[in-house]
mmCIF file of C-alpha atoms in Angstrom:
data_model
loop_
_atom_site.group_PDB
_atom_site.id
_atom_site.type_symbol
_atom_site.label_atom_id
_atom_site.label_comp_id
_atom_site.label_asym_id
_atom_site.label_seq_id
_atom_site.Cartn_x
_atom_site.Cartn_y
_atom_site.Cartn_z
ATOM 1 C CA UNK A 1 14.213 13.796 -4.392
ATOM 2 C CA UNK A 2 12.327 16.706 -2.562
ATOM 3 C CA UNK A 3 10.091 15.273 0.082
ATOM 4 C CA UNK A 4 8.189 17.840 0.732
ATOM 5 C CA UNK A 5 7.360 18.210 -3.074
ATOM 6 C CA UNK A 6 6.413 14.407 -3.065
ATOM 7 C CA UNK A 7 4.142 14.556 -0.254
ATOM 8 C CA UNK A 8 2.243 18.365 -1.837
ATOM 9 C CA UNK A 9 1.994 16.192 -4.840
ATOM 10 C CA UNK A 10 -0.069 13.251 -3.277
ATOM 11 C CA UNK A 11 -1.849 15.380 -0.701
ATOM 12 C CA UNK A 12 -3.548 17.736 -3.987
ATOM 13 C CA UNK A 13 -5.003 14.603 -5.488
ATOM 14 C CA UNK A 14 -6.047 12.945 -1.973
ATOM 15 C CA UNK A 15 -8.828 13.679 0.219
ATOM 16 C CA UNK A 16 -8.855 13.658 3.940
ATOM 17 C CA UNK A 17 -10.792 11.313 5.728
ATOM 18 C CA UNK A 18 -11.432 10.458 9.433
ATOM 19 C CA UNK A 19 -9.671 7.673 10.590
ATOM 20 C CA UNK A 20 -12.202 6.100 12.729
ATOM 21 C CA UNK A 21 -14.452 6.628 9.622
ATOM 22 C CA UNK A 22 -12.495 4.460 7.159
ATOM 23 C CA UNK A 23 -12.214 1.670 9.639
ATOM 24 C CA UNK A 24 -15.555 1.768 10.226
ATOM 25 C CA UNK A 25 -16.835 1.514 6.937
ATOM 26 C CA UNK A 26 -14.212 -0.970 6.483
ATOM 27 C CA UNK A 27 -15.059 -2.938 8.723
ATOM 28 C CA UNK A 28 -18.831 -2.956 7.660
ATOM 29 C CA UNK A 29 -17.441 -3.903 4.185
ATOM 30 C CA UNK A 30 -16.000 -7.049 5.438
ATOM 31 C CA UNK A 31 -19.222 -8.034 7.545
ATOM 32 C CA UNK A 32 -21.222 -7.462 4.448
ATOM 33 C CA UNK A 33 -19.186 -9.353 2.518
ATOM 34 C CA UNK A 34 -17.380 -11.585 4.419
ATOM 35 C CA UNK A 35 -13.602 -12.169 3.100
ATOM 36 C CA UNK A 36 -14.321 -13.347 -0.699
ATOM 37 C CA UNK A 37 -14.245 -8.980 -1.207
ATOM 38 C CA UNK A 38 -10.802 -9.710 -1.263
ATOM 39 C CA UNK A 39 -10.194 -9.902 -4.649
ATOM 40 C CA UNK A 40 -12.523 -6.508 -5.053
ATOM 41 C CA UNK A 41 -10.116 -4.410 -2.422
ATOM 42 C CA UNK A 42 -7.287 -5.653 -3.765
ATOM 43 C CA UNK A 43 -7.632 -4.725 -6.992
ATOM 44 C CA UNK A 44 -8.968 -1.257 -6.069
ATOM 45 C CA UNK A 45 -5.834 -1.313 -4.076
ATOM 46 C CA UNK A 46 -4.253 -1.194 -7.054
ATOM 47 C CA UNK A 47 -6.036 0.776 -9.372
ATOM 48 C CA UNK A 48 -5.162 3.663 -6.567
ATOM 49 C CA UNK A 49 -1.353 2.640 -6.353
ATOM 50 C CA UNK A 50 -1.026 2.659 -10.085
ATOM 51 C CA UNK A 51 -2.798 5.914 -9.899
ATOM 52 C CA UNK A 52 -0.501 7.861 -7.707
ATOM 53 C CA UNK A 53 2.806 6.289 -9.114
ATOM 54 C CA UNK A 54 1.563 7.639 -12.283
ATOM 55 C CA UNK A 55 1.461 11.095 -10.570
ATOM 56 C CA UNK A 56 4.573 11.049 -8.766
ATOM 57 C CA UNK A 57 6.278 9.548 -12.299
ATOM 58 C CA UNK A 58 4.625 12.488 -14.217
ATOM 59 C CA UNK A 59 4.501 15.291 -12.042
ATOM 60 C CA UNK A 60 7.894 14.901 -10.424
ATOM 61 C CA UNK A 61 9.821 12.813 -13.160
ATOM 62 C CA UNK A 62 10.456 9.714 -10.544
ATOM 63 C CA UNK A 63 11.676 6.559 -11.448
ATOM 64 C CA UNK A 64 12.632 2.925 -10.018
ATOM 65 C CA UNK A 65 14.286 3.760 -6.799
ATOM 66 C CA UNK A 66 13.597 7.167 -6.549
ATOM 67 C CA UNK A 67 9.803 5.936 -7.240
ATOM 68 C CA UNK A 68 9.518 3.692 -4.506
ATOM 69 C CA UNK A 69 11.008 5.726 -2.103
ATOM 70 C CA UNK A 70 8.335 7.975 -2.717
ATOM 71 C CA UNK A 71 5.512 5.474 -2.504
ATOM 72 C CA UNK A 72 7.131 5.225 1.200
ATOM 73 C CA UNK A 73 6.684 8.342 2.223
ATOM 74 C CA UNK A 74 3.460 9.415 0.214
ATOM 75 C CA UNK A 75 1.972 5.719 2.203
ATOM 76 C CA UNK A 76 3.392 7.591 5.553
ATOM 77 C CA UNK A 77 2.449 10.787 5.074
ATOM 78 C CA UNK A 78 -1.011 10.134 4.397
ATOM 79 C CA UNK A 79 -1.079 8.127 7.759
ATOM 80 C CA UNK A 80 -1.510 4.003 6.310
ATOM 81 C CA UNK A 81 1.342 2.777 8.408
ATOM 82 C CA UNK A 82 4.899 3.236 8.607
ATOM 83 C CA UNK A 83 6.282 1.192 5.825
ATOM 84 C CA UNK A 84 9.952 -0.791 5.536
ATOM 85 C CA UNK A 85 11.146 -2.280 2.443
ATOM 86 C CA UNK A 86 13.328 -5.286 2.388
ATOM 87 C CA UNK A 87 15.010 -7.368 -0.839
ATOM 88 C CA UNK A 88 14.941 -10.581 -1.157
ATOM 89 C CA UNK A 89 16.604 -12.609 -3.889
ATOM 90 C CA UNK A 90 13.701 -11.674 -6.966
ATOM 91 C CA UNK A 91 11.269 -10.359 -4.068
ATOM 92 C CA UNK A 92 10.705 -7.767 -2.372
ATOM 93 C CA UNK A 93 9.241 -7.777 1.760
ATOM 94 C CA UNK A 94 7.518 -5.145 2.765
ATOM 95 C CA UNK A 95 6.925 -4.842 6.148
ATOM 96 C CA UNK A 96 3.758 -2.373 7.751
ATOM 97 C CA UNK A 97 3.742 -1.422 11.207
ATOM 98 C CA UNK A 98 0.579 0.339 12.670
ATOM 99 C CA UNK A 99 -1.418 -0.410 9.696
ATOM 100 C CA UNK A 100 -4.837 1.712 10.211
ATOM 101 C CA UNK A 101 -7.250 -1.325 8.843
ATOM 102 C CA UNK A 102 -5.341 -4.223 10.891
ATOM 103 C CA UNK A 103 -4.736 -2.056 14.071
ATOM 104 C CA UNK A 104 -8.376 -0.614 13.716
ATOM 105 C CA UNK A 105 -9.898 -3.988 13.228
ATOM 106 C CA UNK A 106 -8.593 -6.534 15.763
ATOM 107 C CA UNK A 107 -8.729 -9.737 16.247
ATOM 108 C CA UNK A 108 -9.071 -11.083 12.894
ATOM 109 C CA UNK A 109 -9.122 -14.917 12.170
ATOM 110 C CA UNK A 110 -7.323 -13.992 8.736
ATOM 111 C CA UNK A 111 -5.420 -10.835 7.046
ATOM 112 C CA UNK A 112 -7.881 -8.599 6.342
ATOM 113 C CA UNK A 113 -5.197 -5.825 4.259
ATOM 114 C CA UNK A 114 -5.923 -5.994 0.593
ATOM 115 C CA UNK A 115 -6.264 -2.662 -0.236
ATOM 116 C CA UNK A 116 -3.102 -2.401 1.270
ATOM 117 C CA UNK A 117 -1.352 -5.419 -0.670
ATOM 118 C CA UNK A 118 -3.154 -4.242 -4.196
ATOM 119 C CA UNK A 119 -1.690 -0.640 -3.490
ATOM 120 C CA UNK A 120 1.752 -1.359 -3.045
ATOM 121 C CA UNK A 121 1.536 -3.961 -6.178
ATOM 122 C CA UNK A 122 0.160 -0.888 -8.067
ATOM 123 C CA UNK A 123 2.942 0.837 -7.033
ATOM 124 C CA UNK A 124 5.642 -1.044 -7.812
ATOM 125 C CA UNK A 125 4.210 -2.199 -11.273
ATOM 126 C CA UNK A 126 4.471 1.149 -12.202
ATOM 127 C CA UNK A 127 8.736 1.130 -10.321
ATOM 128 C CA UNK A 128 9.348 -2.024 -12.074
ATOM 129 C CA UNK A 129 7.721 -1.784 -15.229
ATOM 130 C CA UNK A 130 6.455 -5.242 -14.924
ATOM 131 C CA UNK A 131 3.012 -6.955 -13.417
ATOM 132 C CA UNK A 132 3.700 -7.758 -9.688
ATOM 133 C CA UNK A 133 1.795 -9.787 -7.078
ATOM 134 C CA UNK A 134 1.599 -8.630 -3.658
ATOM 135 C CA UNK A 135 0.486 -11.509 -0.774
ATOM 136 C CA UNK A 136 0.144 -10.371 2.698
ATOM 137 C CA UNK A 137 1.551 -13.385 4.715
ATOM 138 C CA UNK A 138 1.233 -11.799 8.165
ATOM 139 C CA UNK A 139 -1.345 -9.136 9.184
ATOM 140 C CA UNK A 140 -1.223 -7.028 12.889
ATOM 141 C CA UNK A 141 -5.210 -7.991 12.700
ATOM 142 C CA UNK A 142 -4.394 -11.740 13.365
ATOM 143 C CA UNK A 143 -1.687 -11.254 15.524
ATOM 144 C CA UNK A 144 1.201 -9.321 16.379
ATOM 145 C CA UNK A 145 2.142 -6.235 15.884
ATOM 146 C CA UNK A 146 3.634 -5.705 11.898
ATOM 147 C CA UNK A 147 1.680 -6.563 8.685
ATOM 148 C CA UNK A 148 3.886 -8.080 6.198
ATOM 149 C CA UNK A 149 3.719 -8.306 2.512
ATOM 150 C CA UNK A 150 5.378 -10.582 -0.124
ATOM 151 C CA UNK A 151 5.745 -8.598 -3.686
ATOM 152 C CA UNK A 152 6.790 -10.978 -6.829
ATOM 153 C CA UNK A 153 7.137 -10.233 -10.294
ATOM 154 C CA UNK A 154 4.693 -11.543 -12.217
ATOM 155 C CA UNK A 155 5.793 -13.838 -14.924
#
């Protein structure tokens, strides 16, 4: 897998925007709306990770492994967090450290990264060729310092 071809390919579809900027409008989201959006950014989460596993699939002919290991450095590269993936039996962890909405936006009471969670189910949907749930079951906004994620296949 080319890297550099991986991260051209995400970057032509993708738009810069200021980082301050997306946590602030963010975090105006979740004032507005309080939590209950959840289910909103989540699944616009996901509509963006299908989106660009689609493109990496297409474009660069990536599959399963190959696939995900892009998703890890397209989710780095375009400056979301620095992302780990772990197995675990049928799951999978993944683990975010310096997540741009959780470190932008502390303290939380509760996680606050859905987009997050709905883009790296998108992501591996499209990897696994099955429906997967993503939970985030720690988030850097409530406390510490890594946001961590819980991905299950759907049944």
């Amino acid at each position: 897998m080319d890297e550099t071809r991986v991260i051209e390919t995400i970057r032509k579809e993708s738009v810069l925007i200021d980082r301050a900027g997306l946590i602030s409008l963010y975090g105006a989201v979740l004032r507005l709306a309080g939590l209950g959006v959840g289910g909103v950014l989540y699944q616009a989460g996901r509509h963006a990770g299908i989106r660009g596993a689609q493109l990496l699939r297409e474009r660069l002919g990536l599959q399963g492994e190959e696939l995900l290991e892009a998703a890890r450095l397209a989710f780095e590269a375009a400056g979301w967090g620095q992302a780990r993936w772990h197995r675990e039996g049928a799951s999978l962890s993944i683990e975010v450290m310096g997540s741009i909405l959780a470190d932008g936006l502390r303290p939380q009471r509760k996680p606050i990264c859905h987009p997050l969670a709905g883009y790296i189910a998108g992501f591996l949907e499209i990897a696994f060729q099955h429906p997967v749930r993503v939970r985030e079951v720690a988030c850097a906004a409530v406390e510490g310092s890594i946001c961590q994620f819980v991905a299950e296949l759907e049944k």
